[in-house]
Short mmCIF file of C-alpha atoms in Angstrom, two decimals:
data_model
loop_
_atom_site.label_atom_id
_atom_site.label_comp_id
_atom_site.label_asym_id
_atom_site.label_seq_id
_atom_site.Cartn_x
_atom_site.Cartn_y
_atom_site.Cartn_z
CA MET A 1499 95.59 81.18 1.13
CA ASP A 1500 96.22 80.37 4.78
CA PHE A 1501 93.71 77.52 4.60
CA THR A 1502 95.40 76.10 1.49
CA ILE A 1503 98.82 76.20 3.18
CA GLU A 1504 97.47 74.38 6.25
CA VAL A 1505 95.80 71.72 4.09
CA VAL A 1506 99.07 71.16 2.21
CA LYS A 1507 101.01 70.80 5.48
CA VAL A 1508 98.48 68.30 6.84
CA ALA A 1509 98.60 66.31 3.59
CA VAL A 1510 102.42 66.25 3.56
CA VAL A 1511 102.61 65.08 7.19
CA LEU A 1512 99.95 62.38 6.74
CA PHE A 1513 101.51 61.19 3.48
CA GLY A 1514 104.96 61.00 5.04
CA VAL A 1515 103.89 59.30 8.26
CA LEU A 1516 101.57 56.72 6.68
CA ASN A 1517 104.07 55.83 3.96
CA LEU A 1518 106.93 55.47 6.43
CA ALA A 1519 104.73 53.35 8.71
CA GLY A 1520 103.80 51.12 5.76
CA LEU A 1521 107.44 50.82 4.71
CA LEU A 1522 108.36 49.74 8.25
CA THR A 1523 106.41 46.51 7.75
CA TRP A 1524 108.92 45.67 4.99
CA VAL A 1525 111.88 46.94 7.05
CA GLU A 1526 110.87 44.73 9.97
CA ARG A 1527 110.76 41.63 7.78
CA LYS A 1528 114.05 42.35 6.08
CA GLN A 1529 115.78 43.33 9.31
CA SER A 1530 114.71 40.11 11.01
CA ALA A 1531 115.87 38.14 7.96
CA VAL A 1532 119.33 39.73 8.07
CA MET A 1533 119.67 39.06 11.80
CA GLN A 1534 118.52 35.45 11.36
CA ASP A 1535 120.65 34.80 8.25
CA ARG A 1536 117.81 34.20 5.81
CA ILE A 1537 116.41 35.91 2.72
CA GLY A 1538 113.20 37.29 4.20
CA ALA A 1539 109.91 38.21 2.57
CA ASN A 1540 110.40 38.27 -1.20
CA ARG A 1541 107.51 36.28 -2.70
CA ALA A 1542 105.06 39.08 -3.56
CA SER A 1543 105.62 40.29 -7.12
CA ILE A 1544 104.03 42.27 -9.94
CA PHE A 1545 104.58 40.77 -13.42
CA GLY A 1546 107.41 38.73 -11.96
CA ILE A 1547 109.17 41.77 -10.49
CA ARG A 1548 109.87 41.20 -6.78
CA ALA A 1549 111.85 44.37 -5.98
CA MET A 1550 113.38 42.86 -2.81
CA GLY A 1551 109.94 42.23 -1.35
CA LEU A 1552 108.81 45.88 -1.49
CA PHE A 1553 105.40 44.75 -2.78
CA HIS A 1554 104.65 42.93 0.46
CA PRO A 1555 103.10 45.99 2.20
CA LEU A 1556 100.76 46.35 -0.80
CA ALA A 1557 99.94 42.64 -0.62
CA ASP A 1558 99.20 42.98 3.11
CA ALA A 1559 96.85 45.90 2.45
CA ALA A 1560 95.03 44.05 -0.34
CA LYS A 1561 94.66 40.94 1.82
CA LEU A 1562 93.20 42.89 4.76
CA ILE A 1563 90.81 44.91 2.57
CA LEU A 1564 89.42 41.72 1.01
CA LYS A 1565 89.00 39.85 4.29
CA GLU A 1566 85.60 39.56 5.97
CA ASP A 1567 84.83 42.23 8.58
CA PHE A 1568 83.73 39.92 11.40
CA VAL A 1569 81.92 41.23 14.49
CA PRO A 1570 81.39 38.77 17.39
CA GLU A 1571 77.90 37.91 18.57
CA ASN A 1572 76.63 40.22 21.35
CA ALA A 1573 79.53 42.62 20.81
CA ASP A 1574 78.87 46.36 20.94
CA ARG A 1575 78.97 47.06 17.20
CA ILE A 1576 79.40 50.83 17.48
CA LEU A 1577 82.28 50.72 19.96
CA HIS A 1578 83.79 47.68 18.22
CA THR A 1579 83.98 49.74 15.02
CA LEU A 1580 85.03 52.96 16.76
CA ALA A 1581 88.00 51.47 18.68
CA PRO A 1582 90.48 51.00 15.77
CA PHE A 1583 89.58 54.41 14.35
CA ALA A 1584 90.20 56.03 17.74
CA ALA A 1585 93.56 54.29 18.19
CA LEU A 1586 94.83 55.34 14.74
CA PHE A 1587 93.28 58.84 14.81
CA PHE A 1588 94.92 59.93 18.06
CA ALA A 1589 98.27 58.49 16.98
CA LEU A 1590 98.14 60.49 13.74
CA ILE A 1591 97.00 63.88 15.07
CA THR A 1592 99.84 63.85 17.60
CA PHE A 1593 102.19 64.68 14.70
CA ALA A 1594 100.51 68.09 14.32
CA ALA A 1595 102.77 69.65 16.97
CA ILE A 1596 106.06 68.16 15.72
CA PRO A 1597 108.20 70.57 13.63
CA PHE A 1598 109.93 69.02 10.64
CA GLY A 1599 111.84 72.13 9.53
CA ASP A 1600 112.54 75.80 10.22
CA ALA A 1601 110.32 78.53 8.82
CA LEU A 1602 110.25 78.69 5.00
CA GLU A 1603 110.13 82.18 3.50
CA ILE A 1604 108.26 82.57 0.20
CA ASN A 1605 107.73 86.06 -1.27
CA GLY A 1606 108.28 87.67 2.11
CA ARG A 1607 105.84 85.31 3.82
CA GLU A 1608 107.09 82.95 6.54
CA ILE A 1609 105.56 79.47 6.59
CA ASP A 1610 106.20 77.32 9.66
CA LEU A 1611 107.02 73.73 8.73
CA GLN A 1612 104.73 72.48 11.46
CA VAL A 1613 100.99 71.82 11.26
CA ALA A 1614 100.21 73.51 14.60
CA ASP A 1615 102.70 75.84 16.30
CA LEU A 1616 101.47 75.44 19.88
CA ASN A 1617 102.96 77.20 22.90
CA VAL A 1618 102.08 74.07 24.90
CA GLY A 1619 103.07 71.55 22.24
CA ILE A 1620 104.45 69.02 24.71
CA LEU A 1621 101.22 69.07 26.73
CA TYR A 1622 99.22 68.59 23.52
CA ILE A 1623 101.33 65.57 22.54
CA PHE A 1624 100.86 63.87 25.90
CA ALA A 1625 97.14 64.65 25.87
CA MET A 1626 96.72 62.96 22.47
CA MET A 1627 98.89 60.00 23.46
CA SER A 1628 96.80 59.45 26.59
CA MET A 1629 93.61 59.54 24.51
CA GLY A 1630 94.97 56.63 22.48
CA VAL A 1631 94.43 54.43 25.54
CA TYR A 1632 90.68 54.64 24.92
CA GLY A 1633 90.99 52.82 21.59
CA VAL A 1634 92.78 49.93 23.30
CA VAL A 1635 90.30 49.70 26.19
CA LEU A 1636 87.26 49.96 23.91
CA ALA A 1637 88.64 47.21 21.66
CA GLY A 1638 88.94 44.82 24.59
CA TRP A 1639 85.66 45.74 26.27
CA SER A 1640 83.40 45.92 23.19
CA SER A 1641 84.43 42.49 21.82
CA ASN A 1642 82.38 40.53 24.39
CA ASN A 1643 85.44 38.38 25.06
CA LYS A 1644 86.89 38.19 28.56
CA TYR A 1645 90.36 37.42 27.23
CA SER A 1646 90.26 40.47 24.96
CA LEU A 1647 89.14 42.53 27.96
CA LEU A 1648 92.10 41.28 29.99
CA GLY A 1649 94.40 42.14 27.10
CA GLY A 1650 92.92 45.64 26.97
CA LEU A 1651 93.45 46.09 30.70
CA ARG A 1652 97.05 44.92 30.39
CA ALA A 1653 97.66 47.35 27.55
CA SER A 1654 96.03 50.34 29.24
CA SER A 1655 97.86 49.79 32.53
CA GLN A 1656 101.18 49.52 30.68
CA MET A 1657 100.55 52.63 28.57
CA ILE A 1658 99.45 54.75 31.53
CA SER A 1659 102.37 53.55 33.67
CA TYR A 1660 105.01 54.43 31.10
CA GLU A 1661 103.35 57.71 30.04
CA ILE A 1662 104.06 58.94 33.57
CA THR A 1663 107.76 58.15 33.19
CA MET A 1664 107.80 59.75 29.74
CA GLY A 1665 106.24 62.93 31.07
CA VAL A 1666 108.50 63.19 34.10
CA SER A 1667 111.65 62.38 32.11
CA ILE A 1668 111.23 65.34 29.74
CA MET A 1669 110.73 67.82 32.58
CA GLY A 1670 114.51 68.21 32.56
CA VAL A 1671 114.38 69.09 28.83
CA ILE A 1672 111.73 71.72 29.54
CA MET A 1673 113.89 73.16 32.32
CA VAL A 1674 117.01 73.33 30.12
CA TYR A 1675 115.34 74.94 27.09
CA ASN A 1676 112.75 76.87 29.12
CA SER A 1677 109.81 76.16 26.81
CA LEU A 1678 106.90 73.82 26.13
CA ASN A 1679 106.95 74.77 22.44
CA LEU A 1680 108.65 72.04 20.41
CA GLN A 1681 109.86 74.50 17.77
CA ASP A 1682 111.54 76.61 20.48
CA ILE A 1683 113.13 73.47 21.97
CA VAL A 1684 114.56 72.50 18.57
CA ARG A 1685 115.88 76.02 17.98
CA GLY A 1686 117.44 75.96 21.46
CA GLN A 1687 119.37 72.85 20.44
CA GLY A 1688 121.02 74.91 17.69
CA ASP A 1689 123.16 76.70 20.29
CA LEU A 1690 126.71 75.54 20.96
CA LEU A 1691 128.32 74.33 24.18
CA LEU A 1692 131.92 75.51 24.66
CA GLY A 1693 131.67 77.14 21.27
CA PHE A 1694 131.69 73.97 19.15
CA ILE A 1695 129.49 71.20 20.68
CA PRO A 1696 125.82 71.22 19.56
CA LYS A 1697 123.51 71.76 22.54
CA TRP A 1698 121.40 68.69 21.74
CA GLY A 1699 119.17 67.21 24.41
CA VAL A 1700 121.12 63.95 24.48
CA LEU A 1701 124.16 65.90 25.74
CA THR A 1702 122.34 68.13 28.24
CA GLN A 1703 119.95 65.37 29.41
CA PRO A 1704 121.55 61.94 28.77
CA LEU A 1705 119.63 60.11 31.52
CA ALA A 1706 116.34 61.66 30.40
CA CYS A 1707 117.08 60.53 26.83
CA LEU A 1708 117.61 56.91 27.94
CA LEU A 1709 114.48 56.93 30.12
CA PHE A 1710 112.36 58.57 27.43
CA MET A 1711 113.41 56.13 24.71
CA THR A 1712 112.71 53.15 26.98
CA ALA A 1713 109.28 54.49 27.95
CA ALA A 1714 108.49 55.36 24.32
CA LEU A 1715 109.33 51.79 23.30
CA ALA A 1716 106.93 50.55 25.99
CA GLU A 1717 104.25 52.92 24.61
CA THR A 1718 104.49 51.27 21.21
CA LYS A 1719 103.64 47.91 22.85
CA ARG A 1720 106.35 46.07 20.95
CA ILE A 1721 108.96 43.55 22.12
CA PRO A 1722 110.31 43.56 24.80
CA PHE A 1723 107.17 45.36 26.03
CA ASP A 1724 104.56 43.47 23.99
CA LEU A 1725 102.68 42.00 26.98
CA PRO A 1726 99.33 43.43 25.73
CA GLU A 1727 99.32 41.20 22.64
CA GLY A 1728 101.98 38.52 23.16
CA GLU A 1729 101.18 36.88 19.83
CA SER A 1730 102.69 33.50 20.61
CA GLU A 1731 100.83 32.60 23.80
CA ILE A 1732 98.76 35.45 25.33
CA ILE A 1733 95.40 36.68 24.05
CA GLY A 1734 95.60 40.33 22.96
CA TYR A 1735 92.99 43.08 22.97
CA PHE A 1736 92.30 42.79 19.21
CA THR A 1737 91.61 39.04 19.19
CA GLU A 1738 88.10 39.53 17.78
CA TYR A 1739 89.18 41.84 14.96
CA SER A 1740 89.70 40.95 11.31
CA GLY A 1741 90.04 42.67 7.97
CA MET A 1742 90.84 46.37 7.86
CA LYS A 1743 89.86 46.90 11.51
CA PHE A 1744 92.73 44.64 12.49
CA GLY A 1745 94.82 46.37 9.84
CA MET A 1746 94.19 49.72 11.53
CA PHE A 1747 95.49 48.39 14.86
CA PHE A 1748 98.44 46.90 13.00
CA MET A 1749 99.12 50.25 11.32
CA THR A 1750 98.74 52.09 14.65
CA ASP A 1751 101.66 50.11 16.08
CA PHE A 1752 103.93 51.29 13.27
CA VAL A 1753 102.62 54.87 13.39
CA GLU A 1754 103.43 54.89 17.12
CA THR A 1755 106.95 53.66 16.28
CA VAL A 1756 107.36 56.61 13.89
CA LEU A 1757 105.96 58.91 16.60
CA ALA A 1758 108.43 57.61 19.19
CA ALA A 1759 111.29 58.14 16.72
CA ALA A 1760 110.07 61.65 15.82
CA LEU A 1761 109.75 62.70 19.48
CA THR A 1762 113.19 61.29 20.33
CA THR A 1763 114.65 63.20 17.39
CA THR A 1764 112.85 66.44 18.30
CA LEU A 1765 113.59 66.46 22.03
CA PHE A 1766 117.07 64.94 22.20
CA PHE A 1767 118.78 64.91 18.80
CA GLY A 1768 118.29 68.41 17.49
CA GLY A 1769 115.12 67.83 15.47
CA TRP A 1770 115.71 69.41 12.06
CA GLN A 1771 118.94 71.06 13.26
CA ILE A 1772 122.20 70.39 11.41
CA PRO A 1773 125.29 71.39 13.43
CA TYR A 1774 126.73 74.76 12.32
CA LEU A 1775 123.98 75.29 9.70
CA TYR A 1776 121.88 78.39 10.35
CA ARG A 1777 119.49 80.58 8.38
CA ASP A 1778 122.30 82.69 6.92
CA GLY A 1779 124.45 79.71 5.88
CA LEU A 1780 127.11 77.32 7.15
CA HIS A 1781 129.27 78.56 10.04
CA LEU A 1782 132.73 76.96 10.00
CA PHE A 1783 136.07 78.15 11.41
CA GLY A 1784 134.72 81.62 12.12
CA THR A 1785 133.53 82.06 8.53
CA VAL A 1786 129.97 82.11 7.21
CA PHE A 1787 129.43 80.31 3.90
CA PRO A 1788 126.12 81.64 2.47
CA LEU A 1789 123.63 79.11 1.11
CA PRO A 1790 120.27 79.60 -0.64
CA PRO A 1791 117.44 79.72 1.97
CA LEU A 1792 115.46 77.04 0.11
CA LEU A 1793 118.46 74.68 0.11
CA ILE A 1794 118.91 75.20 3.86
CA VAL A 1795 115.27 74.29 4.54
CA VAL A 1796 115.48 71.23 2.26
CA LEU A 1797 118.61 70.05 4.09
CA GLN A 1798 116.87 70.54 7.45
CA VAL A 1799 113.81 68.53 6.41
CA LEU A 1800 116.09 65.82 5.01
CA ALA A 1801 118.10 65.75 8.26
CA PHE A 1802 114.92 65.37 10.31
CA THR A 1803 113.67 62.57 8.04
CA LEU A 1804 116.97 60.67 8.21
CA LYS A 1805 117.12 60.96 12.01
CA VAL A 1806 113.56 59.64 12.32
CA ALA A 1807 114.32 56.78 9.92
CA PHE A 1808 117.42 55.87 11.94
CA PHE A 1809 115.50 55.70 15.23
CA CYS A 1810 112.71 53.67 13.61
CA TRP A 1811 115.40 51.20 12.55
CA PHE A 1812 116.95 51.27 16.03
CA LEU A 1813 113.62 50.61 17.79
CA MET A 1814 113.01 47.66 15.47
CA LEU A 1815 116.53 46.39 16.13
CA ILE A 1816 115.61 46.17 19.81
CA ARG A 1817 112.49 44.21 18.83
CA TRP A 1818 114.66 41.45 17.32
CA THR A 1819 117.32 41.53 20.05
CA LEU A 1820 115.65 41.37 23.47
CA PRO A 1821 113.23 38.79 24.95
CA ARG A 1822 109.89 39.77 26.42
CA PHE A 1823 109.58 40.91 30.04
CA ARG A 1824 107.33 39.12 32.48
CA TYR A 1825 104.41 41.30 33.56
CA ASP A 1826 105.78 41.81 37.08
CA GLN A 1827 109.17 42.77 35.62
CA LEU A 1828 107.46 45.21 33.28
CA MET A 1829 105.63 47.01 36.09
CA ARG A 1830 108.62 46.91 38.44
CA LEU A 1831 110.83 48.49 35.79
CA GLY A 1832 108.36 51.31 35.21
CA TRP A 1833 107.35 52.16 38.77
CA LYS A 1834 110.33 51.16 40.93
CA MET A 1835 113.26 51.96 38.63
CA MET A 1836 112.45 54.37 35.82
CA LEU A 1837 110.07 56.71 37.67
CA PRO A 1838 112.46 57.30 40.64
CA LEU A 1839 115.33 57.87 38.20
CA SER A 1840 113.31 60.42 36.24
CA LEU A 1841 112.43 62.25 39.48
CA LEU A 1842 116.12 62.22 40.45
CA ASN A 1843 116.96 63.66 37.03
CA ILE A 1844 114.64 66.62 37.69
CA PHE A 1845 116.36 67.30 41.02
CA VAL A 1846 119.88 67.09 39.56
CA THR A 1847 118.91 69.27 36.58
CA GLY A 1848 117.44 71.90 38.90
CA VAL A 1849 120.59 71.95 41.05
CA VAL A 1850 122.88 72.27 38.01
CA ILE A 1851 120.79 75.10 36.51
CA MET A 1852 120.77 76.91 39.87
CA LEU A 1853 124.57 76.61 40.19
CA LEU A 1854 125.14 77.81 36.63
CA ASN A 1855 122.90 80.84 37.17
CA ALA A 1856 124.42 81.69 40.55
#
């Protein structure tokens, strides 16, 4: 029974993440069209039905599946094949530690709406994110192309640089909620400040939220941080890839966007929390309005999904708003501005906590 429950949770998470990532390819096209005052992608159709271009992700998948799987001469075939799998695999298994709802009780049995309830969930997430760098480096190195190698080095240096800022920026969150367990952090955000303000991370750690979102955007390697690929003029690390191998790198970018949105939601915007909604019902004006437990869990999962969808949209909005950084600007921003600010945030958070406990 336990094994079946775990398999169902894994299937639900994978289905949700992969479908949302696929849908983002359509969202990106439509969003850019709206911002540029044009119609956008709407040519793909089935039996003449265009459905606002929703068939384009399916057309993309069909095109990539049918394309030739080309491997350059003298390339390392094993590593060349392994690289896209590694990049996508580590992006997907990171979601195992992210809670998408409170515990669901069925026949007296509590089921955590989280694939893996880890006491060190934050450490697990950063470990898996850092492993994703190997897929990028292997793609550049195994292609037997010096330009791809340079693209891989650019990407790995950028990812490692901004992972440091990401890690340091959430130290304040760990200090405030006193846990590395993501479920505990989300539950801690259900408390109230001054009796009526939700204790969300964005209110207790506003600077950390800004730094984390910026670093997370850099981790996704998208504009304005898309130096690793720079489609218009710079050679990227997946230059020598075609077919579904390229499609896996393409999908990894969108999965990482969903991951950045999910982590931002979990750490700073209450995760699955809905203000004033608790296990026993809705708390308003000193009165508790009872609600069915199943309805409460459904509302929490829906709230988490909507928050993630909003931040996916917001990250893509930035992609169509800001120009690309130069490489020196990119590194200067990470090392000379964001990292010192994140260290300062730890110091200020520590002082405030000490004064409040005094």
